PDB file of C-alpha atoms in Angstrom:
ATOM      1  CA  UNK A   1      61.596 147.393-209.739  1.00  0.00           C
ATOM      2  CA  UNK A   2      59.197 145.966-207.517  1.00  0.00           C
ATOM      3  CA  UNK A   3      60.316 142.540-206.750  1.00  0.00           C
ATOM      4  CA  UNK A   4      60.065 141.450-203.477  1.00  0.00           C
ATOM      5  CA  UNK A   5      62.883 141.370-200.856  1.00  0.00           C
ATOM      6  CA  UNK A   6      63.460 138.355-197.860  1.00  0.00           C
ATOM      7  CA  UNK A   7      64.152 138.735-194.659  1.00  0.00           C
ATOM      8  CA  UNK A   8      67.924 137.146-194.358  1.00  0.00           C
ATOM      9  CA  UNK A   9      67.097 135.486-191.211  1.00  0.00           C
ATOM     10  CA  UNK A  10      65.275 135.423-187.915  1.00  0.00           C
ATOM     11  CA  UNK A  11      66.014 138.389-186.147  1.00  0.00           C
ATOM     12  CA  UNK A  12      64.533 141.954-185.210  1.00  0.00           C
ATOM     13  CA  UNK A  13      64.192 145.130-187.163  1.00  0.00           C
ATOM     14  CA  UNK A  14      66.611 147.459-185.727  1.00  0.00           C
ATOM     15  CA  UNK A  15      66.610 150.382-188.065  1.00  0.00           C
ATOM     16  CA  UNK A  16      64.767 151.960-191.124  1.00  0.00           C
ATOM     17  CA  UNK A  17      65.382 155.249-192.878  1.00  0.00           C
ATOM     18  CA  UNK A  18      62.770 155.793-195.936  1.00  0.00           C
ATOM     19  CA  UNK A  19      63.876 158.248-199.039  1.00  0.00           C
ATOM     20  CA  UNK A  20      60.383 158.440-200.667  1.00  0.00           C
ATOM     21  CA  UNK A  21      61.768 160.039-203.601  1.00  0.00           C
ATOM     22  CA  UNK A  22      62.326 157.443-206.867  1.00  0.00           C
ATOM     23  CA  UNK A  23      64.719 158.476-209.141  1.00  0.00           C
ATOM     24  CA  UNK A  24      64.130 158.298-212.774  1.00  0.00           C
ATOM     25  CA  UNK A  25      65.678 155.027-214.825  1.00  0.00           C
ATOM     26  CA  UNK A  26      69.110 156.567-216.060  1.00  0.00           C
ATOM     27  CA  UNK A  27      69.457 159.944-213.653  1.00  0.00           C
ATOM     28  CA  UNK A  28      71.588 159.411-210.617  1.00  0.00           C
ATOM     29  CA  UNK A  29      69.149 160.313-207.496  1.00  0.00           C
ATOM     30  CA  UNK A  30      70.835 162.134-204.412  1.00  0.00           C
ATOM     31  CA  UNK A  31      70.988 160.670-200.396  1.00  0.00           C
ATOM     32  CA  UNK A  32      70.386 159.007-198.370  1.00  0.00           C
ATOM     33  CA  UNK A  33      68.949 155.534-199.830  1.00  0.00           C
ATOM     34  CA  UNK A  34      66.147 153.943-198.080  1.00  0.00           C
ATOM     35  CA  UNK A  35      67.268 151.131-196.087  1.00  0.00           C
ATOM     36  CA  UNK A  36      66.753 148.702-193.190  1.00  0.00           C
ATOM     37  CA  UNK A  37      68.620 146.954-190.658  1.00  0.00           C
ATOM     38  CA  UNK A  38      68.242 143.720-189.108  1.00  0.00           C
ATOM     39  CA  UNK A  39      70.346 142.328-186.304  1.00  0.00           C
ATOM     40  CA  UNK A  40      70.297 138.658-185.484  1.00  0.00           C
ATOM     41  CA  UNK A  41      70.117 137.092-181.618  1.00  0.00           C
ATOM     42  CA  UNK A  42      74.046 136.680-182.009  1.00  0.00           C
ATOM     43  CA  UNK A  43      74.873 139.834-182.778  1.00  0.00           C
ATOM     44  CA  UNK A  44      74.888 139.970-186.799  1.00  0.00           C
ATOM     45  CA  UNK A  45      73.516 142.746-188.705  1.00  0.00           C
ATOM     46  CA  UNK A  46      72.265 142.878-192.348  1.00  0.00           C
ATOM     47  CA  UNK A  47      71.479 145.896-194.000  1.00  0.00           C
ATOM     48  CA  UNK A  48      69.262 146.193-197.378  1.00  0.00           C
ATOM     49  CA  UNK A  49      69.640 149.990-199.275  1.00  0.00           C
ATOM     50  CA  UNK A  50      67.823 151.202-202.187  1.00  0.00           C
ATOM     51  CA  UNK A  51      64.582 149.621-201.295  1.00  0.00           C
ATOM     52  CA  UNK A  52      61.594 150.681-202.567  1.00  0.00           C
ATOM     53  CA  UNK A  53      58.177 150.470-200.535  1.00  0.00           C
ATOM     54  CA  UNK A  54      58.877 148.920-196.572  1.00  0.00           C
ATOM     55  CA  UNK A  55      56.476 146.766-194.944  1.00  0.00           C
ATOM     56  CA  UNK A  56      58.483 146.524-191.695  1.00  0.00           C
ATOM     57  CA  UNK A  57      59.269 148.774-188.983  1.00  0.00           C
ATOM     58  CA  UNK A  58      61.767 149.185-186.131  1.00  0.00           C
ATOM     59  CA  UNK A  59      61.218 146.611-183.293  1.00  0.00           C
ATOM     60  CA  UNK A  60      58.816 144.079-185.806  1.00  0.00           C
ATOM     61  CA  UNK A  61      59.922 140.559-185.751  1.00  0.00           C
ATOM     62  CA  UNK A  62      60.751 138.880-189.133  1.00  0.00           C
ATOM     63  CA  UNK A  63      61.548 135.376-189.947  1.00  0.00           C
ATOM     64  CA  UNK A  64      63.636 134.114-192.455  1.00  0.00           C
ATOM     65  CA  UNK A  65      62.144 134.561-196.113  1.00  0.00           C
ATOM     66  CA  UNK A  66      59.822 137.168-195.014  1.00  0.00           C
ATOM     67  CA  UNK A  67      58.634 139.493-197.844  1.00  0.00           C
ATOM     68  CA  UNK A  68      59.873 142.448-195.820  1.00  0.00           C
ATOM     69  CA  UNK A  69      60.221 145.420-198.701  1.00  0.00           C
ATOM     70  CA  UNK A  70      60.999 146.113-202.243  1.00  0.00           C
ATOM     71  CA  UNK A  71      63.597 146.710-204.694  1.00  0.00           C
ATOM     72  CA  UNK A  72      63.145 150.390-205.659  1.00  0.00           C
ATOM     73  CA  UNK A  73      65.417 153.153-207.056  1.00  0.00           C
ATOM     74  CA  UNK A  74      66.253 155.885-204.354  1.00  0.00           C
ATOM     75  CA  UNK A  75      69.610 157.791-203.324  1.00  0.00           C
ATOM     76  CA  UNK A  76      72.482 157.364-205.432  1.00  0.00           C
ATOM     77  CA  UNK A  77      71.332 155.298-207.819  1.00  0.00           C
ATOM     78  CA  UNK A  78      70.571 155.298-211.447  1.00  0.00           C
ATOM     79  CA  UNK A  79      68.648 152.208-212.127  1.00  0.00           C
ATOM     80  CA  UNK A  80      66.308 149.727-209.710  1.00  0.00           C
ATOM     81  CA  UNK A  81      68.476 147.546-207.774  1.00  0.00           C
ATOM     82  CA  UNK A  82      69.824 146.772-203.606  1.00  0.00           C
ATOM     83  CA  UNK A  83      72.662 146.772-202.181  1.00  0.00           C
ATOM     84  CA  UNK A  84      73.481 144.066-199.225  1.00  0.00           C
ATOM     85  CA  UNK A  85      76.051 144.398-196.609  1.00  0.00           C
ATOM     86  CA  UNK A  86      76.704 142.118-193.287  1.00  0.00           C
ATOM     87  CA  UNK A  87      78.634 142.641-190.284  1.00  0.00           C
ATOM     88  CA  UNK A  88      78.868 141.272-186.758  1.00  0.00           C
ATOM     89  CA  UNK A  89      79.969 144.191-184.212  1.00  0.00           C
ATOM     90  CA  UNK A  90      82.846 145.620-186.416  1.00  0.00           C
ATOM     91  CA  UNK A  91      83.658 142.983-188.513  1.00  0.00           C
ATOM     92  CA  UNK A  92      82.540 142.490-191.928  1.00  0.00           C
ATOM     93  CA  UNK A  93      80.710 139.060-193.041  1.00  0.00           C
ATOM     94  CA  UNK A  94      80.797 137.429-196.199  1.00  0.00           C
ATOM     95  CA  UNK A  95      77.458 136.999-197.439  1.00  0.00           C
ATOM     96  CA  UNK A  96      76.673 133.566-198.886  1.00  0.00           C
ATOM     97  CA  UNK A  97      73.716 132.859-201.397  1.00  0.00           C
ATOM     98  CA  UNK A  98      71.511 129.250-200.968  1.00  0.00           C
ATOM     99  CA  UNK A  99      69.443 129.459-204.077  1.00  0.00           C
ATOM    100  CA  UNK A 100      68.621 125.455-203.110  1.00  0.00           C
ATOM    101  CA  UNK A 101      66.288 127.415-200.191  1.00  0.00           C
ATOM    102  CA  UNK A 102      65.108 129.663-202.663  1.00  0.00           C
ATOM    103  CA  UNK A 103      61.104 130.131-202.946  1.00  0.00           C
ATOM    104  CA  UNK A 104      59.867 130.227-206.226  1.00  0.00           C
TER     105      UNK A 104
END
């Protein structure tokens, strides 16, 4: 728990619901998870859940790689970890990893 989340990409923050409640290793927690949203100039959204403490808020600018929050253990969840989703308007994106643009 604790490690450091990226911004996906260059875009705005468009939505952020915080849960400060952190469930204990092994007990399922209850809703909602904390989460963001980030939407991209073309219309693509990415949404982090389960997060643990934010350092962005609705309207900031990120760029790519941006340590924007943390990997916590909130809402339905038993153990630390996030959840990643992608969409553009109503259609869902496949999310593709570069660990060669990975920071170490």
């Amino acid at each position: 728990m604790g490690a450091a989340l990226l911004a996906p990409f260059d875009g705005t923050v468009e939505l952020v619901k915080v849960n400060s409640i952190v469930n204990t290793v092994g007990k399922m927690g209850k809703s909602p998870a904390t989460l963001v949203v980030f939407v991209r100039t073309d219309g693509a959204h990415v949404v982090y859940a389960h997060l643990g403490s934010m350092k962005v808020k609705v309207g900031d600018i990120v760029h790519a790689g941006d340590a924007i929050n943390t990997i916590g253990n909130n809402g339905q969840a038993k153990s630390p970890h996030t959840h990643v989703g992608a969409r553009k308007v109503r259609t869902p994106l496949q999310i593709q990893f570069d660990l060669k643009a990975r920071r170490n």
